[in-house]
Amino acid sequence: ADETAVTPSSRPSRPRPSTGSGRPAAAQQNAQQQDQVSAAQQQVADAKDSLDQANTGVQDAQQGVDQAQQQVDQAQQNVQQAQQNVENTINQNQNVQQATNGVQQAQDSLDQAHDNLQQAKAKANQAAQNADRLEKAMNDSQSIRDDAAKAKAKADKEAQEAQAKVDATDKTKLDQDTAYKKAAAAKAQAKADEAQQAADKAQSKADEAKAKLDEATRLAGDANDPAKVKEAQDAARKAGEAVDAARKSQAEATVAAATRRPPPNRPSRGRPGAEETRPGER
């Protein structure tokens, strides 16, 4: 009902006229209230009809959604079936199988080439380490040659000093000491020459090892050719052998340098009480 309707209890009391003129006014008011109630009832009925229509629309929409979902499910099944058909066709196709096998073989070849490359890099690294050792051996050989040159210079100086002391003695002692000190100087010179030869031999071996190492490094650059890889491995092995030979020559030069000292001093046979003269004495 309309909230604006005035009920008899809420209507203000008014004094009733003594005449009968109040009845038409009350009837008119009741008619208005009845119209308002009827209008409200019609609005409620209209709203209910609208709600029913809305519910019907919701149900129709839900049915449409269900049908669409069923169509989606069916389409998904169709797609899966089509994919399965494609896979079956691929698996049953001999050309596809051959192509797949070819791809796998190519991948295996690629993996093998990669392994060969890694091995070649390892060989190259080993060759570089051999080069470092070879360089050290060459430096050691140079040091040995320097020591040999110093030993020769020292032997020459000792020979000169011995000769000077020989010149300062008498004729008899001079003849004896001269022969001895010349022999000592000759031995010192021979030891110096031997040390120089050993140093030259070590240098030659080092140069040979360096050449073989360069060849191994050059051959190791082509890691995709098995024959080249084999040659690089052989060259690296030969370079290692050359390094060992250089080290052996270096050791021989070191031994020669260590044994290049003159023989023990021989006492002079001068007159009794005379001072002894030694080759290294200043």
PDB file of C-alpha atoms in Angstrom:
ATOM      1  CA  ALA A   1       0.000   0.000   0.000  1.00  0.00           C
ATOM      2  CA  ASP A   2       1.058   3.578  -0.514  1.00  0.00           C
ATOM      3  CA  GLU A   3       2.693   4.994   2.605  1.00  0.00           C
ATOM      4  CA  THR A   4       1.159   8.387   1.843  1.00  0.00           C
ATOM      5  CA  ALA A   5      -2.357   7.028   2.347  1.00  0.00           C
ATOM      6  CA  VAL A   6      -4.063   8.450   5.364  1.00  0.00           C
ATOM      7  CA  THR A   7      -5.641   5.872   7.622  1.00  0.00           C
ATOM      8  CA  PRO A   8      -8.699   6.738   9.688  1.00  0.00           C
ATOM      9  CA  SER A   9      -6.675   6.482  12.921  1.00  0.00           C
ATOM     10  CA  SER A  10      -4.005   8.931  11.739  1.00  0.00           C
ATOM     11  CA  ARG A  11      -6.391  11.352  10.149  1.00  0.00           C
ATOM     12  CA  PRO A  12      -6.870  14.502  12.295  1.00  0.00           C
ATOM     13  CA  SER A  13     -10.269  14.826  13.834  1.00  0.00           C
ATOM     14  CA  ARG A  14     -12.351  17.613  12.615  1.00  0.00           C
ATOM     15  CA  PRO A  15     -15.647  18.823  14.007  1.00  0.00           C
ATOM     16  CA  ARG A  16     -18.502  17.254  12.174  1.00  0.00           C
ATOM     17  CA  PRO A  17     -20.892  19.696  10.681  1.00  0.00           C
ATOM     18  CA  SER A  18     -24.435  19.549  11.798  1.00  0.00           C
ATOM     19  CA  THR A  19     -25.513  18.996   8.259  1.00  0.00           C
ATOM     20  CA  GLY A  20     -24.973  15.800   6.168  1.00  0.00           C
ATOM     21  CA  SER A  21     -22.367  17.383   3.808  1.00  0.00           C
ATOM     22  CA  GLY A  22     -19.338  15.294   5.302  1.00  0.00           C
ATOM     23  CA  ARG A  23     -20.238  11.945   3.705  1.00  0.00           C
ATOM     24  CA  PRO A  24     -19.343  12.831   0.110  1.00  0.00           C
ATOM     25  CA  ALA A  25     -15.844  14.007   1.238  1.00  0.00           C
ATOM     26  CA  ALA A  26     -15.145  10.736   3.092  1.00  0.00           C
ATOM     27  CA  ALA A  27     -16.274   8.673   0.144  1.00  0.00           C
ATOM     28  CA  GLN A  28     -14.006  10.625  -2.140  1.00  0.00           C
ATOM     29  CA  GLN A  29     -11.043  10.089   0.169  1.00  0.00           C
ATOM     30  CA  ASN A  30     -11.735   6.338   0.382  1.00  0.00           C
ATOM     31  CA  ALA A  31     -11.899   6.179  -3.400  1.00  0.00           C
ATOM     32  CA  GLN A  32      -8.507   7.850  -3.664  1.00  0.00           C
ATOM     33  CA  GLN A  33      -7.012   5.429  -1.156  1.00  0.00           C
ATOM     34  CA  GLN A  34      -8.485   2.504  -3.056  1.00  0.00           C
ATOM     35  CA  ASP A  35      -6.958   3.808  -6.271  1.00  0.00           C
ATOM     36  CA  GLN A  36      -3.581   4.061  -4.577  1.00  0.00           C
ATOM     37  CA  VAL A  37      -3.828   0.504  -3.257  1.00  0.00           C
ATOM     38  CA  SER A  38      -4.834  -0.760  -6.688  1.00  0.00           C
ATOM     39  CA  ALA A  39      -1.924   1.077  -8.275  1.00  0.00           C
ATOM     40  CA  ALA A  40       0.483  -0.432  -5.733  1.00  0.00           C
ATOM     41  CA  GLN A  41      -0.887  -3.903  -6.320  1.00  0.00           C
ATOM     42  CA  GLN A  42      -0.464  -3.422 -10.063  1.00  0.00           C
ATOM     43  CA  GLN A  43       3.152  -2.353  -9.534  1.00  0.00           C
ATOM     44  CA  VAL A  44       3.773  -5.473  -7.451  1.00  0.00           C
ATOM     45  CA  ALA A  45       2.198  -7.644 -10.132  1.00  0.00           C
ATOM     46  CA  ASP A  46       4.283  -5.941 -12.826  1.00  0.00           C
ATOM     47  CA  ALA A  47       7.446  -6.433 -10.759  1.00  0.00           C
ATOM     48  CA  LYS A  48       6.621 -10.120 -10.270  1.00  0.00           C
ATOM     49  CA  ASP A  49       6.082 -10.528 -14.005  1.00  0.00           C
ATOM     50  CA  SER A  50       9.435  -8.849 -14.663  1.00  0.00           C
ATOM     51  CA  LEU A  51      11.131 -11.156 -12.121  1.00  0.00           C
ATOM     52  CA  ASP A  52       9.579 -14.205 -13.732  1.00  0.00           C
ATOM     53  CA  GLN A  53      10.748 -13.042 -17.129  1.00  0.00           C
ATOM     54  CA  ALA A  54      14.240 -12.431 -15.740  1.00  0.00           C
ATOM     55  CA  ASN A  55      14.355 -15.920 -14.194  1.00  0.00           C
ATOM     56  CA  THR A  56      13.219 -17.366 -17.481  1.00  0.00           C
ATOM     57  CA  GLY A  57      15.991 -15.432 -19.259  1.00  0.00           C
ATOM     58  CA  VAL A  58      18.555 -16.713 -16.731  1.00  0.00           C
ATOM     59  CA  GLN A  59      17.455 -20.289 -17.303  1.00  0.00           C
ATOM     60  CA  ASP A  60      17.602 -19.804 -21.056  1.00  0.00           C
ATOM     61  CA  ALA A  61      21.074 -18.293 -20.728  1.00  0.00           C
ATOM     62  CA  GLN A  62      22.234 -21.191 -18.522  1.00  0.00           C
ATOM     63  CA  GLN A  63      20.965 -23.652 -21.077  1.00  0.00           C
ATOM     64  CA  GLY A  64      22.881 -21.727 -23.747  1.00  0.00           C
ATOM     65  CA  VAL A  65      26.017 -21.876 -21.577  1.00  0.00           C
ATOM     66  CA  ASP A  66      25.589 -25.624 -21.057  1.00  0.00           C
ATOM     67  CA  GLN A  67      25.145 -26.162 -24.769  1.00  0.00           C
ATOM     68  CA  ALA A  68      28.203 -24.008 -25.523  1.00  0.00           C
ATOM     69  CA  GLN A  69      30.256 -25.991 -22.973  1.00  0.00           C
ATOM     70  CA  GLN A  70      29.160 -29.230 -24.575  1.00  0.00           C
ATOM     71  CA  GLN A  71      30.226 -27.860 -27.937  1.00  0.00           C
ATOM     72  CA  VAL A  72      33.606 -26.833 -26.487  1.00  0.00           C
ATOM     73  CA  ASP A  73      34.097 -30.298 -24.958  1.00  0.00           C
ATOM     74  CA  GLN A  74      33.208 -31.930 -28.248  1.00  0.00           C
ATOM     75  CA  ALA A  75      35.574 -29.611 -30.121  1.00  0.00           C
ATOM     76  CA  GLN A  76      38.347 -30.454 -27.638  1.00  0.00           C
ATOM     77  CA  GLN A  77      37.774 -34.144 -28.183  1.00  0.00           C
ATOM     78  CA  ASN A  78      37.886 -33.551 -31.925  1.00  0.00           C
ATOM     79  CA  VAL A  79      41.198 -31.711 -31.582  1.00  0.00           C
ATOM     80  CA  GLN A  80      42.702 -34.498 -29.453  1.00  0.00           C
ATOM     81  CA  GLN A  81      41.512 -37.099 -31.918  1.00  0.00           C
ATOM     82  CA  ALA A  82      42.977 -35.087 -34.787  1.00  0.00           C
ATOM     83  CA  GLN A  83      46.311 -34.822 -32.957  1.00  0.00           C
ATOM     84  CA  GLN A  84      46.313 -38.549 -32.341  1.00  0.00           C
ATOM     85  CA  ASN A  85      45.553 -39.128 -36.008  1.00  0.00           C
ATOM     86  CA  VAL A  86      48.476 -36.885 -36.976  1.00  0.00           C
ATOM     87  CA  GLU A  87      50.832 -38.739 -34.629  1.00  0.00           C
ATOM     88  CA  ASN A  88      49.650 -42.084 -35.945  1.00  0.00           C
ATOM     89  CA  THR A  89      50.142 -40.898 -39.503  1.00  0.00           C
ATOM     90  CA  ILE A  90      53.664 -39.664 -38.686  1.00  0.00           C
ATOM     91  CA  ASN A  91      54.579 -42.900 -36.920  1.00  0.00           C
ATOM     92  CA  GLN A  92      53.288 -44.964 -39.827  1.00  0.00           C
ATOM     93  CA  ASN A  93      55.026 -42.865 -42.488  1.00  0.00           C
ATOM     94  CA  GLN A  94      58.340 -44.453 -43.517  1.00  0.00           C
ATOM     95  CA  ASN A  95      59.735 -41.198 -44.888  1.00  0.00           C
ATOM     96  CA  VAL A  96      59.060 -39.462 -41.609  1.00  0.00           C
ATOM     97  CA  GLN A  97      60.786 -42.301 -39.729  1.00  0.00           C
ATOM     98  CA  GLN A  98      63.805 -42.050 -42.014  1.00  0.00           C
ATOM     99  CA  ALA A  99      63.921 -38.302 -41.554  1.00  0.00           C
ATOM    100  CA  THR A 100      63.712 -38.740 -37.784  1.00  0.00           C
ATOM    101  CA  ASN A 101      66.538 -41.270 -37.860  1.00  0.00           C
ATOM    102  CA  GLY A 102      68.569 -38.905 -40.016  1.00  0.00           C
ATOM    103  CA  VAL A 103      68.071 -36.092 -37.534  1.00  0.00           C
ATOM    104  CA  GLN A 104      69.169 -38.368 -34.692  1.00  0.00           C
ATOM    105  CA  GLN A 105      72.252 -39.466 -36.609  1.00  0.00           C
ATOM    106  CA  ALA A 106      73.102 -35.848 -37.372  1.00  0.00           C
ATOM    107  CA  GLN A 107      72.743 -35.027 -33.680  1.00  0.00           C
ATOM    108  CA  ASP A 108      75.025 -37.944 -32.785  1.00  0.00           C
ATOM    109  CA  SER A 109      77.589 -36.718 -35.314  1.00  0.00           C
ATOM    110  CA  LEU A 110      77.360 -33.231 -33.875  1.00  0.00           C
ATOM    111  CA  ASP A 111      77.905 -34.587 -30.366  1.00  0.00           C
ATOM    112  CA  GLN A 112      80.918 -36.577 -31.563  1.00  0.00           C
ATOM    113  CA  ALA A 113      82.354 -33.502 -33.301  1.00  0.00           C
ATOM    114  CA  HIS A 114      81.860 -31.544 -30.092  1.00  0.00           C
ATOM    115  CA  ASP A 115      83.712 -34.238 -28.139  1.00  0.00           C
ATOM    116  CA  ASN A 116      86.528 -34.174 -30.696  1.00  0.00           C
ATOM    117  CA  LEU A 117      86.716 -30.411 -30.376  1.00  0.00           C
ATOM    118  CA  GLN A 118      86.969 -30.662 -26.596  1.00  0.00           C
ATOM    119  CA  GLN A 119      89.733 -33.242 -26.919  1.00  0.00           C
ATOM    120  CA  ALA A 120      91.580 -31.038 -29.412  1.00  0.00           C
ATOM    121  CA  LYS A 121      91.298 -28.100 -27.025  1.00  0.00           C
ATOM    122  CA  ALA A 122      92.699 -30.270 -24.250  1.00  0.00           C
ATOM    123  CA  LYS A 123      95.607 -31.242 -26.522  1.00  0.00           C
ATOM    124  CA  ALA A 124      96.173 -27.585 -27.377  1.00  0.00           C
ATOM    125  CA  ASN A 125      96.206 -26.689 -23.678  1.00  0.00           C
ATOM    126  CA  GLN A 126      98.710 -29.485 -23.053  1.00  0.00           C
ATOM    127  CA  ALA A 127     100.814 -28.179 -25.929  1.00  0.00           C
ATOM    128  CA  ALA A 128     100.721 -24.705 -24.374  1.00  0.00           C
ATOM    129  CA  GLN A 129     101.909 -26.155 -21.067  1.00  0.00           C
ATOM    130  CA  ASN A 130     104.692 -27.952 -22.930  1.00  0.00           C
ATOM    131  CA  ALA A 131     105.604 -24.624 -24.512  1.00  0.00           C
ATOM    132  CA  ASP A 132     105.887 -23.050 -21.067  1.00  0.00           C
ATOM    133  CA  ARG A 133     108.147 -25.869 -19.898  1.00  0.00           C
ATOM    134  CA  LEU A 134     110.168 -25.563 -23.087  1.00  0.00           C
ATOM    135  CA  GLU A 135     110.595 -21.838 -22.566  1.00  0.00           C
ATOM    136  CA  LYS A 136     111.845 -22.507 -19.045  1.00  0.00           C
ATOM    137  CA  ALA A 137     114.277 -25.099 -20.397  1.00  0.00           C
ATOM    138  CA  MET A 138     115.531 -22.577 -22.958  1.00  0.00           C
ATOM    139  CA  ASN A 139     116.015 -19.996 -20.213  1.00  0.00           C
ATOM    140  CA  ASP A 140     117.881 -22.571 -18.142  1.00  0.00           C
ATOM    141  CA  SER A 141     120.040 -23.380 -21.173  1.00  0.00           C
ATOM    142  CA  GLN A 142     120.855 -19.698 -21.561  1.00  0.00           C
ATOM    143  CA  SER A 143     121.808 -19.558 -17.890  1.00  0.00           C
ATOM    144  CA  ILE A 144     124.075 -22.576 -18.378  1.00  0.00           C
ATOM    145  CA  ARG A 145     125.746 -20.917 -21.361  1.00  0.00           C
ATOM    146  CA  ASP A 146     126.267 -17.779 -19.305  1.00  0.00           C
ATOM    147  CA  ASP A 147     127.788 -19.839 -16.500  1.00  0.00           C
ATOM    148  CA  ALA A 148     130.029 -21.605 -19.015  1.00  0.00           C
ATOM    149  CA  ALA A 149     131.192 -18.261 -20.394  1.00  0.00           C
ATOM    150  CA  LYS A 150     131.923 -17.037 -16.872  1.00  0.00           C
ATOM    151  CA  ALA A 151     133.814 -20.256 -16.134  1.00  0.00           C
ATOM    152  CA  LYS A 152     135.867 -19.818 -19.293  1.00  0.00           C
ATOM    153  CA  ALA A 153     136.653 -16.231 -18.377  1.00  0.00           C
ATOM    154  CA  LYS A 154     137.642 -17.320 -14.874  1.00  0.00           C
ATOM    155  CA  ALA A 155     139.834 -20.106 -16.269  1.00  0.00           C
ATOM    156  CA  ASP A 156     141.497 -17.635 -18.632  1.00  0.00           C
ATOM    157  CA  LYS A 157     142.101 -15.249 -15.758  1.00  0.00           C
ATOM    158  CA  GLU A 158     143.512 -18.014 -13.580  1.00  0.00           C
ATOM    159  CA  ALA A 159     145.765 -19.082 -16.427  1.00  0.00           C
ATOM    160  CA  GLN A 160     146.973 -15.498 -16.822  1.00  0.00           C
ATOM    161  CA  GLU A 161     147.574 -15.180 -13.098  1.00  0.00           C
ATOM    162  CA  ALA A 162     149.397 -18.513 -13.072  1.00  0.00           C
ATOM    163  CA  GLN A 163     151.506 -17.338 -15.982  1.00  0.00           C
ATOM    164  CA  ALA A 164     152.304 -14.114 -14.147  1.00  0.00           C
ATOM    165  CA  LYS A 165     153.421 -16.042 -11.077  1.00  0.00           C
ATOM    166  CA  VAL A 166     155.480 -18.360 -13.253  1.00  0.00           C
ATOM    167  CA  ASP A 167     157.252 -15.335 -14.706  1.00  0.00           C
ATOM    168  CA  ALA A 168     158.103 -14.185 -11.172  1.00  0.00           C
ATOM    169  CA  THR A 169     159.926 -17.406 -10.126  1.00  0.00           C
ATOM    170  CA  ASP A 170     163.440 -18.664 -10.889  1.00  0.00           C
ATOM    171  CA  LYS A 171     164.246 -20.633 -14.018  1.00  0.00           C
ATOM    172  CA  THR A 172     164.045 -24.127 -12.450  1.00  0.00           C
ATOM    173  CA  LYS A 173     160.827 -23.474 -10.584  1.00  0.00           C
ATOM    174  CA  LEU A 174     159.547 -21.607 -13.623  1.00  0.00           C
ATOM    175  CA  ASP A 175     159.960 -24.655 -15.848  1.00  0.00           C
ATOM    176  CA  GLN A 176     158.213 -26.936 -13.341  1.00  0.00           C
ATOM    177  CA  ASP A 177     155.336 -24.577 -12.503  1.00  0.00           C
ATOM    178  CA  THR A 178     154.860 -23.535 -16.103  1.00  0.00           C
ATOM    179  CA  ALA A 179     154.260 -27.099 -17.265  1.00  0.00           C
ATOM    180  CA  TYR A 180     151.876 -27.780 -14.370  1.00  0.00           C
ATOM    181  CA  LYS A 181     149.934 -24.557 -14.626  1.00  0.00           C
ATOM    182  CA  LYS A 182     149.662 -24.762 -18.395  1.00  0.00           C
ATOM    183  CA  ALA A 183     148.210 -28.242 -17.947  1.00  0.00           C
ATOM    184  CA  ALA A 184     145.784 -26.878 -15.331  1.00  0.00           C
ATOM    185  CA  ALA A 185     144.811 -24.021 -17.626  1.00  0.00           C
ATOM    186  CA  ALA A 186     144.320 -26.445 -20.518  1.00  0.00           C
ATOM    187  CA  LYS A 187     142.087 -28.648 -18.351  1.00  0.00           C
ATOM    188  CA  ALA A 188     140.075 -25.629 -17.219  1.00  0.00           C
ATOM    189  CA  GLN A 189     139.723 -24.540 -20.843  1.00  0.00           C
ATOM    190  CA  ALA A 190     138.613 -28.063 -21.837  1.00  0.00           C
ATOM    191  CA  LYS A 191     135.991 -28.093 -19.077  1.00  0.00           C
ATOM    192  CA  ALA A 192     134.750 -24.674 -20.160  1.00  0.00           C
ATOM    193  CA  ASP A 193     134.546 -25.855 -23.786  1.00  0.00           C
ATOM    194  CA  GLU A 194     132.702 -28.997 -22.660  1.00  0.00           C
ATOM    195  CA  ALA A 195     130.191 -26.921 -20.695  1.00  0.00           C
ATOM    196  CA  GLN A 196     129.698 -24.646 -23.725  1.00  0.00           C
ATOM    197  CA  GLN A 197     129.101 -27.654 -25.990  1.00  0.00           C
ATOM    198  CA  ALA A 198     126.570 -29.095 -23.529  1.00  0.00           C
ATOM    199  CA  ALA A 199     124.793 -25.734 -23.381  1.00  0.00           C
ATOM    200  CA  ASP A 200     124.726 -25.528 -27.196  1.00  0.00           C
ATOM    201  CA  LYS A 201     123.333 -29.066 -27.344  1.00  0.00           C
ATOM    202  CA  ALA A 202     120.609 -28.140 -24.846  1.00  0.00           C
ATOM    203  CA  GLN A 203     119.736 -25.087 -26.946  1.00  0.00           C
ATOM    204  CA  SER A 204     119.548 -27.260 -30.080  1.00  0.00           C
ATOM    205  CA  LYS A 205     117.241 -29.721 -28.340  1.00  0.00           C
ATOM    206  CA  ALA A 206     115.105 -26.859 -27.048  1.00  0.00           C
ATOM    207  CA  ASP A 207     114.830 -25.393 -30.568  1.00  0.00           C
ATOM    208  CA  GLU A 208     113.849 -28.817 -31.922  1.00  0.00           C
ATOM    209  CA  ALA A 209     111.195 -29.213 -29.224  1.00  0.00           C
ATOM    210  CA  LYS A 210     109.865 -25.722 -29.984  1.00  0.00           C
ATOM    211  CA  ALA A 211     109.547 -26.565 -33.695  1.00  0.00           C
ATOM    212  CA  LYS A 212     107.706 -29.792 -32.942  1.00  0.00           C
ATOM    213  CA  LEU A 213     105.462 -27.989 -30.491  1.00  0.00           C
ATOM    214  CA  ASP A 214     104.590 -25.378 -33.121  1.00  0.00           C
ATOM    215  CA  GLU A 215     103.723 -28.185 -35.543  1.00  0.00           C
ATOM    216  CA  ALA A 216     101.520 -29.853 -32.897  1.00  0.00           C
ATOM    217  CA  THR A 217      99.757 -26.556 -32.218  1.00  0.00           C
ATOM    218  CA  ARG A 218      99.163 -26.004 -35.963  1.00  0.00           C
ATOM    219  CA  LEU A 219      97.764 -29.496 -36.463  1.00  0.00           C
ATOM    220  CA  ALA A 220      95.536 -29.214 -33.387  1.00  0.00           C
ATOM    221  CA  GLY A 221      93.708 -26.297 -35.017  1.00  0.00           C
ATOM    222  CA  ASP A 222      91.646 -28.613 -37.278  1.00  0.00           C
ATOM    223  CA  ALA A 223      89.654 -30.606 -34.693  1.00  0.00           C
ATOM    224  CA  ASN A 224      87.056 -31.795 -37.236  1.00  0.00           C
ATOM    225  CA  ASP A 225      89.562 -33.908 -39.209  1.00  0.00           C
ATOM    226  CA  PRO A 226      90.378 -37.180 -37.348  1.00  0.00           C
ATOM    227  CA  ALA A 227      93.613 -37.567 -39.339  1.00  0.00           C
ATOM    228  CA  LYS A 228      94.709 -34.049 -38.364  1.00  0.00           C
ATOM    229  CA  VAL A 229      93.796 -34.735 -34.744  1.00  0.00           C
ATOM    230  CA  LYS A 230      95.932 -37.930 -34.863  1.00  0.00           C
ATOM    231  CA  GLU A 231      98.836 -35.972 -36.374  1.00  0.00           C
ATOM    232  CA  ALA A 232      98.429 -33.319 -33.679  1.00  0.00           C
ATOM    233  CA  GLN A 233      98.543 -35.993 -30.982  1.00  0.00           C
ATOM    234  CA  ASP A 234     101.704 -37.531 -32.513  1.00  0.00           C
ATOM    235  CA  ALA A 235     103.304 -34.108 -32.868  1.00  0.00           C
ATOM    236  CA  ALA A 236     102.427 -33.254 -29.267  1.00  0.00           C
ATOM    237  CA  ARG A 237     103.991 -36.540 -28.149  1.00  0.00           C
ATOM    238  CA  LYS A 238     107.145 -35.797 -30.170  1.00  0.00           C
ATOM    239  CA  ALA A 239     107.241 -32.304 -28.689  1.00  0.00           C
ATOM    240  CA  GLY A 240     107.068 -33.844 -25.223  1.00  0.00           C
ATOM    241  CA  GLU A 241     109.950 -36.167 -26.132  1.00  0.00           C
ATOM    242  CA  ALA A 242     111.916 -33.203 -27.441  1.00  0.00           C
ATOM    243  CA  VAL A 243     111.279 -31.351 -24.167  1.00  0.00           C
ATOM    244  CA  ASP A 244     112.581 -34.378 -22.266  1.00  0.00           C
ATOM    245  CA  ALA A 245     115.677 -34.437 -24.504  1.00  0.00           C
ATOM    246  CA  ALA A 246     116.206 -30.722 -23.859  1.00  0.00           C
ATOM    247  CA  ARG A 247     115.950 -31.330 -20.138  1.00  0.00           C
ATOM    248  CA  LYS A 248     118.486 -34.168 -20.414  1.00  0.00           C
ATOM    249  CA  SER A 249     120.873 -31.923 -22.336  1.00  0.00           C
ATOM    250  CA  GLN A 250     120.300 -29.223 -19.742  1.00  0.00           C
ATOM    251  CA  ALA A 251     121.197 -31.687 -16.994  1.00  0.00           C
ATOM    252  CA  GLU A 252     124.368 -32.691 -18.871  1.00  0.00           C
ATOM    253  CA  ALA A 253     125.314 -29.042 -19.241  1.00  0.00           C
ATOM    254  CA  THR A 254     124.686 -28.494 -15.536  1.00  0.00           C
ATOM    255  CA  VAL A 255     126.939 -31.440 -14.666  1.00  0.00           C
ATOM    256  CA  ALA A 256     129.619 -30.166 -17.022  1.00  0.00           C
ATOM    257  CA  ALA A 257     129.438 -26.705 -15.470  1.00  0.00           C
ATOM    258  CA  ALA A 258     129.652 -28.182 -11.977  1.00  0.00           C
ATOM    259  CA  THR A 259     132.789 -30.197 -12.832  1.00  0.00           C
ATOM    260  CA  ARG A 260     134.720 -27.508 -14.680  1.00  0.00           C
ATOM    261  CA  ARG A 261     136.946 -26.626 -11.678  1.00  0.00           C
ATOM    262  CA  PRO A 262     140.767 -27.112 -12.055  1.00  0.00           C
ATOM    263  CA  PRO A 263     142.456 -30.143 -10.417  1.00  0.00           C
ATOM    264  CA  PRO A 264     143.700 -29.917  -6.817  1.00  0.00           C
ATOM    265  CA  ASN A 265     146.692 -27.653  -6.239  1.00  0.00           C
ATOM    266  CA  ARG A 266     150.070 -29.344  -6.477  1.00  0.00           C
ATOM    267  CA  PRO A 267     152.711 -28.094  -4.066  1.00  0.00           C
ATOM    268  CA  SER A 268     155.688 -26.461  -5.762  1.00  0.00           C
ATOM    269  CA  ARG A 269     159.105 -28.134  -5.662  1.00  0.00           C
ATOM    270  CA  GLY A 270     161.106 -25.041  -5.016  1.00  0.00           C
ATOM    271  CA  ARG A 271     163.801 -24.598  -2.458  1.00  0.00           C
ATOM    272  CA  PRO A 272     163.022 -25.604   1.133  1.00  0.00           C
ATOM    273  CA  GLY A 273     161.113 -22.988   3.048  1.00  0.00           C
ATOM    274  CA  ALA A 274     159.919 -21.262  -0.070  1.00  0.00           C
ATOM    275  CA  GLU A 275     156.220 -20.249  -0.245  1.00  0.00           C
ATOM    276  CA  GLU A 276     153.927 -22.537  -2.282  1.00  0.00           C
ATOM    277  CA  THR A 277     152.367 -21.113  -5.440  1.00  0.00           C
ATOM    278  CA  ARG A 278     148.862 -22.262  -6.524  1.00  0.00           C
ATOM    279  CA  PRO A 279     147.136 -21.565  -9.828  1.00  0.00           C
ATOM    280  CA  GLY A 280     144.177 -19.729  -8.242  1.00  0.00           C
ATOM    281  CA  GLU A 281     146.272 -17.699  -5.822  1.00  0.00           C
ATOM    282  CA  ARG A 282     146.392 -13.967  -6.329  1.00  0.00           C
TER     283      ARG A 282
END
